Coordinates of C-alpha atoms in Angstrom, one line a residue:
X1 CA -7.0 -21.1 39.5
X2 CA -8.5 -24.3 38.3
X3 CA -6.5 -27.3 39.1
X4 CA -5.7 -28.8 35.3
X5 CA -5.1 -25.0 33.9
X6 CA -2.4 -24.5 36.7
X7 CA -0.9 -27.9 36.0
X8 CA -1.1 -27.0 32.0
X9 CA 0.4 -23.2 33.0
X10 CA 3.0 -24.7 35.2
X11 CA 4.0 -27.2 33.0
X12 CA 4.4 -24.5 29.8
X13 CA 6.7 -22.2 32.3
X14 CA 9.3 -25.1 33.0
X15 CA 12.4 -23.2 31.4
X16 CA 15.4 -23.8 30.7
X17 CA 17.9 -21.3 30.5
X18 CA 21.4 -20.5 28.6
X19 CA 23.5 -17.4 28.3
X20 CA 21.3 -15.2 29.6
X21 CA 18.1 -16.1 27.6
X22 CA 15.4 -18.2 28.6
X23 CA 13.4 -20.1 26.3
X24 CA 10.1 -22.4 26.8
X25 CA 10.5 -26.4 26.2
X26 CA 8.0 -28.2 23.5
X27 CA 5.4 -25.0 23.7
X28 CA 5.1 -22.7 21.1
X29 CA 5.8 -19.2 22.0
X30 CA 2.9 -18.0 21.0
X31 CA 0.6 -20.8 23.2
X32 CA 2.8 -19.9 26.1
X33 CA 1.8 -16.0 25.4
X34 CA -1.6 -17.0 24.8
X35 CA -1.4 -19.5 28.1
X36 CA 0.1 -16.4 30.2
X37 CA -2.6 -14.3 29.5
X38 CA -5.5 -16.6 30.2
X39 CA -3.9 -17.5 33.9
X40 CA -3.4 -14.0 34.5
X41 CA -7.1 -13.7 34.9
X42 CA -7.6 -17.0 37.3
X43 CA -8.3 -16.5 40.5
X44 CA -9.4 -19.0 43.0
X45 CA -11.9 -17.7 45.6
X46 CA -12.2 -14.2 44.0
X47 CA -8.9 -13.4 44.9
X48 CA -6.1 -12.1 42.5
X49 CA -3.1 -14.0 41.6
X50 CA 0.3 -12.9 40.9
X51 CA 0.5 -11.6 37.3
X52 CA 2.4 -14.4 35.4
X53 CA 5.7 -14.4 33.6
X54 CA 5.5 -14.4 29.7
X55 CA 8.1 -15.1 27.2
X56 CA 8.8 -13.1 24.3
X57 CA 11.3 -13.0 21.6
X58 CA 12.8 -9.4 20.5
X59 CA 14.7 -7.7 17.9
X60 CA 16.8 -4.7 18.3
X61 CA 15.8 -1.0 17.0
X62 CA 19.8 -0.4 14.9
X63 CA 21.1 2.6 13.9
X64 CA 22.0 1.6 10.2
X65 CA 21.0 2.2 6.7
X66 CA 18.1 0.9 5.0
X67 CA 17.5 1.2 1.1
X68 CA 14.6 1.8 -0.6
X69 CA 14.5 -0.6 -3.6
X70 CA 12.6 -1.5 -6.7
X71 CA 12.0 -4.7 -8.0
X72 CA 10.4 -5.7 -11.3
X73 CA 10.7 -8.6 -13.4
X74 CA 12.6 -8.6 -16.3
X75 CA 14.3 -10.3 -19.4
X76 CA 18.1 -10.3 -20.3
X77 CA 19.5 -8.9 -23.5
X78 CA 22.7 -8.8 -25.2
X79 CA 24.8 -5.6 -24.1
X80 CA 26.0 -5.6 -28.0
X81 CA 24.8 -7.8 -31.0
X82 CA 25.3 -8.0 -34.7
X83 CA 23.0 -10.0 -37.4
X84 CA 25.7 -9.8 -40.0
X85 CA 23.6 -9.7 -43.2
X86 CA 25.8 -9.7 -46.5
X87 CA 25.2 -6.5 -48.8
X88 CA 26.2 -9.1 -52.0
X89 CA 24.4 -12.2 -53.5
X90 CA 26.9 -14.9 -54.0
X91 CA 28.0 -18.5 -52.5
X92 CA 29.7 -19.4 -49.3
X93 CA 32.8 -20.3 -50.2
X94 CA 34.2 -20.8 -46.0
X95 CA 33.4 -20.6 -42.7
X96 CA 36.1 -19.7 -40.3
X97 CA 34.0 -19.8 -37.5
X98 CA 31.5 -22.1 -35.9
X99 CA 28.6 -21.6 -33.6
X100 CA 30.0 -21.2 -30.1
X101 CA 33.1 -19.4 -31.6
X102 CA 34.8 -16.6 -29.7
X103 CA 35.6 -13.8 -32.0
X104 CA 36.7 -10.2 -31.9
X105 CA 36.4 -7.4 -34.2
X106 CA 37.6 -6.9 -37.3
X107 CA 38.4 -11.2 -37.3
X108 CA 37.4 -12.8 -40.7
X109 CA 34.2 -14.9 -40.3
X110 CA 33.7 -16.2 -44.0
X111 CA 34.3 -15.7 -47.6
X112 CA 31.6 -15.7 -50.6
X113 CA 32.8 -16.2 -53.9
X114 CA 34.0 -13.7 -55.7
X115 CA 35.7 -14.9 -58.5
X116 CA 33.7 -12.7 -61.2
X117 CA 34.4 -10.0 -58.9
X118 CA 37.9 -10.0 -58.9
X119 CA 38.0 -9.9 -63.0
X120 CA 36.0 -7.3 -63.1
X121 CA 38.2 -5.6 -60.1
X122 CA 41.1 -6.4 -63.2
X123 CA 39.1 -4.5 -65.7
X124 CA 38.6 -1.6 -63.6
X125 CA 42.3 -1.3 -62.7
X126 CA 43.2 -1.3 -66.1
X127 CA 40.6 1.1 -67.3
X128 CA 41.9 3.0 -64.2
X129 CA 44.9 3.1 -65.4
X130 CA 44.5 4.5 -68.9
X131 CA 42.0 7.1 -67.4
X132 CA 45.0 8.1 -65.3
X133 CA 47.5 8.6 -68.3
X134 CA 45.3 10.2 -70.3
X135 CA 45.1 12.5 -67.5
X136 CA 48.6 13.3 -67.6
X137 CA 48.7 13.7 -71.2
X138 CA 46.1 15.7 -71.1
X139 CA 48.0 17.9 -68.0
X140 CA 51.1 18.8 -70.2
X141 CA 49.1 19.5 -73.4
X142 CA 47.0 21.8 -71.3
X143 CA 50.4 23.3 -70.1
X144 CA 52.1 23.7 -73.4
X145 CA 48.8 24.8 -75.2
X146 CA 48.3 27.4 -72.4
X147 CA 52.6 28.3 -72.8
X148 CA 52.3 29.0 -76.8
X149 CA 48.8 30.7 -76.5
X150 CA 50.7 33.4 -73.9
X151 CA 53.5 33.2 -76.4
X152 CA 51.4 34.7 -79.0
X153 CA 49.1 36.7 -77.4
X154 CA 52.8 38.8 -76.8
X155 CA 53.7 38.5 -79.6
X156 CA 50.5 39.8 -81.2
X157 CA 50.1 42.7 -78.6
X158 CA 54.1 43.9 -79.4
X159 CA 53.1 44.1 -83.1
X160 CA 50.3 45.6 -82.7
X161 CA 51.9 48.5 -80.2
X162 CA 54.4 49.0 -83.1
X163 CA 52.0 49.2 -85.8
X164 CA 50.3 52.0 -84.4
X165 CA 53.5 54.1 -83.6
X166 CA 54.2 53.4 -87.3
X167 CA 51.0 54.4 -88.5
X168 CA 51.1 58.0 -86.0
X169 CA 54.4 58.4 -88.1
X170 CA 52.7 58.1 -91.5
X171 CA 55.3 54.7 -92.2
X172 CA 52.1 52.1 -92.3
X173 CA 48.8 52.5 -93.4
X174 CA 45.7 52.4 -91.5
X175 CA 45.0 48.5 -93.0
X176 CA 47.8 47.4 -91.4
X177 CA 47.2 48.7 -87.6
X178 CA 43.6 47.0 -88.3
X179 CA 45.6 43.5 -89.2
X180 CA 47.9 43.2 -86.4
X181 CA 44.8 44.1 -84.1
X182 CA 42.7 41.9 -85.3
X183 CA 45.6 38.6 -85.0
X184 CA 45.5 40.7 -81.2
X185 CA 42.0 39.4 -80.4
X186 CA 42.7 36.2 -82.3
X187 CA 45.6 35.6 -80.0
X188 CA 44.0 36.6 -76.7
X189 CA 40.9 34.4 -77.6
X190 CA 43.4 31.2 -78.1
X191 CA 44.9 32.3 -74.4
X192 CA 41.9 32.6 -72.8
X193 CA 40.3 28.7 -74.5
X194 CA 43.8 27.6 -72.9
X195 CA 43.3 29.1 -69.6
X196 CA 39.7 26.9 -69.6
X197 CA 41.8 23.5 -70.0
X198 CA 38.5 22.2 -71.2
X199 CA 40.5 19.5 -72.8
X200 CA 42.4 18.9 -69.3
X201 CA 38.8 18.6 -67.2
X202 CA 37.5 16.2 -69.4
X203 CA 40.2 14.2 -68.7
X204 CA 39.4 14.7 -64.9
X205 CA 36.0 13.4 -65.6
X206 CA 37.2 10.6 -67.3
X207 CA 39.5 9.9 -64.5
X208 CA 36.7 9.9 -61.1
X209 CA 34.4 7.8 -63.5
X210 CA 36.8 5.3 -63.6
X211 CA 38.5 5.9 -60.3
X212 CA 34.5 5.5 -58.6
X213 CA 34.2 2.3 -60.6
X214 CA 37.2 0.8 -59.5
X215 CA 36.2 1.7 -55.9
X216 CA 33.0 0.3 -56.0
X217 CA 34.4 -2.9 -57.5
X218 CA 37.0 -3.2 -54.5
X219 CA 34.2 -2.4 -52.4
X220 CA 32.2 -5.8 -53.7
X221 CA 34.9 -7.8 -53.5
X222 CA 35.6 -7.0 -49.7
X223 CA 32.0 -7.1 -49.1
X224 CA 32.7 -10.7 -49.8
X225 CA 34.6 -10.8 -46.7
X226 CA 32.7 -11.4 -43.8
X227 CA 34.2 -9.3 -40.9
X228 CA 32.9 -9.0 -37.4
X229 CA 32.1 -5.8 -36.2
X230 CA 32.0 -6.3 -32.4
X231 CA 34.2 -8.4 -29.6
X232 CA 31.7 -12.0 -28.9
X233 CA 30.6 -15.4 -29.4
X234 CA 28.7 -16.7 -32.5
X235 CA 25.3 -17.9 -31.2
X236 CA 24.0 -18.3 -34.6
X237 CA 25.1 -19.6 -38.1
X238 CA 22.0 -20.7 -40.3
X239 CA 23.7 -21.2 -43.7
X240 CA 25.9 -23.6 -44.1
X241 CA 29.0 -23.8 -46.8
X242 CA 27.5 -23.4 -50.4
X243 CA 24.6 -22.4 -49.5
X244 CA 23.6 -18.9 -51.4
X245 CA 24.1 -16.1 -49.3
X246 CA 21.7 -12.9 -49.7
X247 CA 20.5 -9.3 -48.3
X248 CA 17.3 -11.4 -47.1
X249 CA 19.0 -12.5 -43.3
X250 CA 21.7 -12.8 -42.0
X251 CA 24.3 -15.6 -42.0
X252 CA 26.2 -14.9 -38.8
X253 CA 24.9 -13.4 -35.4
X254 CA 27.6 -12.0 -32.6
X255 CA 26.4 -11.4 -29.3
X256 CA 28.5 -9.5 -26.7
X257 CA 27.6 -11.3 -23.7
X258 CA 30.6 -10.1 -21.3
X259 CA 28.2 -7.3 -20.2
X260 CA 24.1 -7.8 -20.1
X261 CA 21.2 -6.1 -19.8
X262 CA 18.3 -6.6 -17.9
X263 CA 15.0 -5.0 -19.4
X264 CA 12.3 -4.7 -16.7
X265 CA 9.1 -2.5 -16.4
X266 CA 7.9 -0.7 -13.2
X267 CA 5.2 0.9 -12.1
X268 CA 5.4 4.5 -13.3
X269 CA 5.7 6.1 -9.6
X270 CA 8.4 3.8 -8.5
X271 CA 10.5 4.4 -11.9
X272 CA 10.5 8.2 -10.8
X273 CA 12.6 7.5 -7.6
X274 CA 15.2 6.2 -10.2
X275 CA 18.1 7.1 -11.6
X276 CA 21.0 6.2 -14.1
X277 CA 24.0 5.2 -11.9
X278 CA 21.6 3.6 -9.0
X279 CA 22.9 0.2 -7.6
X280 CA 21.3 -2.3 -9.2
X281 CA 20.9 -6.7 -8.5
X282 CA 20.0 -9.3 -11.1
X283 CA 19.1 -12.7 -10.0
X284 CA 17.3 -15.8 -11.8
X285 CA 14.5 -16.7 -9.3
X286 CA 15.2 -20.3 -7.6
X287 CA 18.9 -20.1 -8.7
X288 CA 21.7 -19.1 -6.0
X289 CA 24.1 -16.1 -6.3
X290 CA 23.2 -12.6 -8.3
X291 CA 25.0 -10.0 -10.2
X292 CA 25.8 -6.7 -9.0
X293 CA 25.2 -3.6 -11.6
X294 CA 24.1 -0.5 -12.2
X295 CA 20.5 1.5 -13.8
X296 CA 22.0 2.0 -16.9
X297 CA 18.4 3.8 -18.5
X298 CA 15.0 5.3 -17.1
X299 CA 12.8 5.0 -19.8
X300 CA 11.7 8.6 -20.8
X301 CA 8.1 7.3 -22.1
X302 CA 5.5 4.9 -20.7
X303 CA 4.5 1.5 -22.6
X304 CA 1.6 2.6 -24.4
X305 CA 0.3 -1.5 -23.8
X306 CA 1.4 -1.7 -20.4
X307 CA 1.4 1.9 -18.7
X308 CA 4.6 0.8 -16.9
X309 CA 7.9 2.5 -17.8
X310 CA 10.9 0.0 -19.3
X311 CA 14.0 0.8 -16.7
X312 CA 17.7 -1.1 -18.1
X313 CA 19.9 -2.7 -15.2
X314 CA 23.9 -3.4 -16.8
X315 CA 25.9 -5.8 -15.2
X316 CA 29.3 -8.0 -15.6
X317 CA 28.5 -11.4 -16.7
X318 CA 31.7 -13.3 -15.8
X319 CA 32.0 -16.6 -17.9
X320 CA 28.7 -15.7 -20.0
X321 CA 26.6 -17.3 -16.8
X322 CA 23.3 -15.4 -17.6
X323 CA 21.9 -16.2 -21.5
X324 CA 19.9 -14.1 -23.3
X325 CA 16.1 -14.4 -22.8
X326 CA 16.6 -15.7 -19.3
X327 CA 13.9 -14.3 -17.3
X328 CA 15.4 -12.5 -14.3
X329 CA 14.7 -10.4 -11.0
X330 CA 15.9 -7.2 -11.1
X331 CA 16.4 -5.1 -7.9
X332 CA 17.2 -1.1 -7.9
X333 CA 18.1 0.8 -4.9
X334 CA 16.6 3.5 -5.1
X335 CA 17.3 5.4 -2.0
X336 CA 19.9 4.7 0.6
X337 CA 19.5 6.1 4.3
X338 CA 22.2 6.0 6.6
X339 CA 22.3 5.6 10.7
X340 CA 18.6 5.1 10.3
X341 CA 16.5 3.5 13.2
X342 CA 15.8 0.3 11.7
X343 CA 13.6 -2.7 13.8
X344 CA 12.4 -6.0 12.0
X345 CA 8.9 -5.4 10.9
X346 CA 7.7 -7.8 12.7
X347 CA 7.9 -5.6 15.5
X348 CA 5.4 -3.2 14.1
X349 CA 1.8 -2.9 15.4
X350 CA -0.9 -0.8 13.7
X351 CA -4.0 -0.1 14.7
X352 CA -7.3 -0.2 12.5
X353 CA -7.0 3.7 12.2
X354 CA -3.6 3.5 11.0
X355 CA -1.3 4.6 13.8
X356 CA 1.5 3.0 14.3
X357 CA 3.1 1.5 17.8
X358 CA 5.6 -1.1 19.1
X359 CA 6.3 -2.5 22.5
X360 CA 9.4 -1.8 24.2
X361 CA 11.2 -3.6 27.0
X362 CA 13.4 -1.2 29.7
X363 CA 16.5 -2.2 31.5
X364 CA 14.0 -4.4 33.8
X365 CA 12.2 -6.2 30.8
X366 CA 9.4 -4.3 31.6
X367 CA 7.3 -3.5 28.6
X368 CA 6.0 -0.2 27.2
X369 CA 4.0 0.8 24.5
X370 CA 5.3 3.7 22.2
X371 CA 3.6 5.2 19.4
X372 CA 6.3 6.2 16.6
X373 CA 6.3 7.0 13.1
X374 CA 8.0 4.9 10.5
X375 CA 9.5 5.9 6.7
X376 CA 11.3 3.4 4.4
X377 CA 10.4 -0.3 4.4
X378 CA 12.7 -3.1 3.2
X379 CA 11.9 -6.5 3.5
X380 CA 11.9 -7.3 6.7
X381 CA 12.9 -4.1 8.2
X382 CA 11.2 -1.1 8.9
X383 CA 12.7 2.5 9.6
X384 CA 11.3 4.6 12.3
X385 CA 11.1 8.3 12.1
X386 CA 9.9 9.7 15.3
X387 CA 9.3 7.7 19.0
X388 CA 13.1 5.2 19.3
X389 CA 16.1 6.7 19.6
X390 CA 18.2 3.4 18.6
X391 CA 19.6 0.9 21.0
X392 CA 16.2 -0.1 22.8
X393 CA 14.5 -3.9 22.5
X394 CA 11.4 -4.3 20.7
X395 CA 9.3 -7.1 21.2
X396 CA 8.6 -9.2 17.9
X397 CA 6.8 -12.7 18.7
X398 CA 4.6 -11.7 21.0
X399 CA 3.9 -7.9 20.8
X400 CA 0.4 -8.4 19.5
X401 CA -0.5 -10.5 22.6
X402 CA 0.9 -7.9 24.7
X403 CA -0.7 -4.9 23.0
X404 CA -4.2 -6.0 23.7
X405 CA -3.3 -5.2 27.5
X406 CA -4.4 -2.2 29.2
X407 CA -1.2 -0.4 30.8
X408 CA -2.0 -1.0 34.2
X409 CA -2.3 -4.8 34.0
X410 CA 0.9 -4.2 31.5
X411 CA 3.3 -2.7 33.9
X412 CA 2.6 -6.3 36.4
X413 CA 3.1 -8.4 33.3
X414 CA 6.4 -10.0 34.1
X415 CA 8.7 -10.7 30.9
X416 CA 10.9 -13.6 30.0
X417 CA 13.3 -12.7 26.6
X418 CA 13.3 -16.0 24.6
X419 CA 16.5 -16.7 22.4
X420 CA 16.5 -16.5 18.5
X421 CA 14.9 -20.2 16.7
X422 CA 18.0 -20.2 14.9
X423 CA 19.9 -20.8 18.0
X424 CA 19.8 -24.6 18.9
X425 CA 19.5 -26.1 22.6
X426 CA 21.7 -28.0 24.4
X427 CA 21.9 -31.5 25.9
X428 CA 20.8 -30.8 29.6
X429 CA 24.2 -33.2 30.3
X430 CA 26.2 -30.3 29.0
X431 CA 24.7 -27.2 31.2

């Protein structure tokens, strides 16, 4: 080996070692790998040198689960909202609630004035009122007129069943018989007017007209009542105290924001792995913690603009910390796959046709290649299908370097297993 290269090799070896892990001193790993390989080949004199020792860093092939997720970006909404628009034209007369305001259903927001509309809610009560004794006037004279009308239609049929024994007994003439039968039908016609009570039903007319129009005049006057209809905050309040109020917008806006949703679109093959009920993150890019929920809607239809289908993440938003129209990150699992053989993907070789292969150290840090088969990728991690069992070490930095060797000069390759980066060095006073 040439002089400066063995000084330079020597120099990049010099290792320092702690709980069972060796790593190299103010070298790169992936010089030193680099560095190992290239001294592997010097000889001096034609004559082959020791194959050198290389250090690696590996990762561990688990037996855990790994998720298949889908991400999208996304927008939150409201989970309920109201834009209270009055169905009456009139005044504010007061606000009992400002923007910012917590409200629940049902709690009076504001008044309009509706002074016209309660004299005309006096009128309608009082033409209520006589619509409803007329009513009962009209009742008992439909009672008694139907009473005397059965009283003589009796009456008229028992003279007319004596008349015409009389008249087989020669004591009455025939004119007679014809008399009482005639004041007969006479009689039955008044009873069967009475059982019509046409008197009685107009009265019943009279009566719903009035009773509709005092309805819909109690109905206006509560309609001057603003009431919310849902449990939130008032995020909006445009009109302010005198101001006319109209059907043309609304005057108060309640937004639910103890629950929101986050409306993303995915692509159209991924939205098919979901579900409703799957797990579900929302986060706000750049911004520290997230909130957990659920797919709360899989979009039956594609976005004609986009292609992409709209999928609805729900989730608890304590102290209202997301707002609506924050742009979010939304994460779905879509798959969950337990005791799976999981190794970082950095540990993952493929070649240019495809196939896939890692390098494995044995009980002697010897390393091996193995070709294997992988499934769900998450991030950094990787499941494998077929070729690890779980348990063995995979190399990460370092693998590449490593795979370029044929076998043979791969089974001499001597292996050094360098500690994590995360894992600091000590002073050499304290080994």
């Amino acid at each position: 080996m040439n002089p400066d290269k063995k000084a330079i090799y020597e120099s990049v070896l010099h290792v320092k070692r702690r709980g069972g892990y060796a790593w190299v001193i103010g070298i790169p790993l992936a010089a030193v790998v680099a560095l190992g390989f290239v001294a592997s080949g010097c000889s001096k004199g034609g004559e082959v040198e020791a194959a050198p020792t290389v250090t690696v860093q590996v990762g561990a092939a688990e037996n855990e689960t790994i998720e298949r997720k889908v991400t999208g970006e996304g927008t939150i909404y409201p989970l309920e909202q109201s834009a209270i628009v009055p169905k009456i034209s009139a005044p504010v007369r007061k606000f009992y609630v400002e923007k910012g305001s917590k409200v629940h259903a049902g709690q009076l927001l504001a008044e309009l004035e509706n002074s016209d509309l309660l004299a005309s809610q006096k009128e309608s009560e009082g033409t209520y009122a006589q619509a409803e004794a007329s009513y009962e006037q009209a009742v008992q004279k439909a009672e008694q007129d139907r009473r005397l009308a059965k009283e003589t239609l009796d009456a008229a049929q028992k003279l007319y069943n004596g008349r015409q024994e009389l008249y087989k007994q020669g004591a009455v003439s025939a004119k007679d018989v014809d008399d009482a039968n005639v004041a007969l039908i006479q009689a039955r016609n008044a009873y069967e007017a009475s059982q019509k009570q046409l008197d009685l039903k107009m009265a019943e007319g009279q009566l719903a007209a009035a009773k509709g129009h005092s309805a819909g005049i109690e109905a206006s006057v509560n309609y001057s009542k603003i009431l919310s209809p849902i449990d939130g905050v008032v995020t909006d309040r445009p009109v302010y105290p005198g101001e006319m109020a109209s059907n043309s917008g609304p005057i108060i806006t309640i937004m639910n924001l103890s629950q929101i949703v986050a409306r993303a679109h995915v692509d159209q093959q991924q939205a098919s792995q979901l579900k409703v009920g799957d797990a579900a993150t929302i986060s706000v890019p750049g911004q520290p913690g997230a909130l957990k929920g659920k797919v709360s809607l899989v979009s039956p239809a594609l976005d004609p603009n986009s292609t992409t289908v709209e999928v609805w993440a729900q989730a608890s938003n304590p102290g209202d910390r997301l707002k609506p129209g924050t742009s979010v990150r939304v994460e779905m699992v879509a798959q969950a796959i337990p005791h799976a053989i999981v190794i970082p993907a950095e540990a993952l070789l493929t070649s240019p046709e495809g196939d896939a292969s890692v390098i494995v150290l044995d009980t002697d840090n010897k390393p091996h290649k193995k070709k294997v088969k992988v499934g769900i990728r998450d991030g950094g991690a990787v499941q494998v299908t077929e070729g690890l069992q779980g348990g063995e070490r995979v190399v990460t930095v370092g693998a590449f370097a490593l795979s370029q060797e044929d076998d043979p000069v791969l089974a001499k390759t001597n292996i050094q297993v360098a500690a994590p980066p995360n894992i600091p060095e000590e002073d050499d006073e304290n080994q």
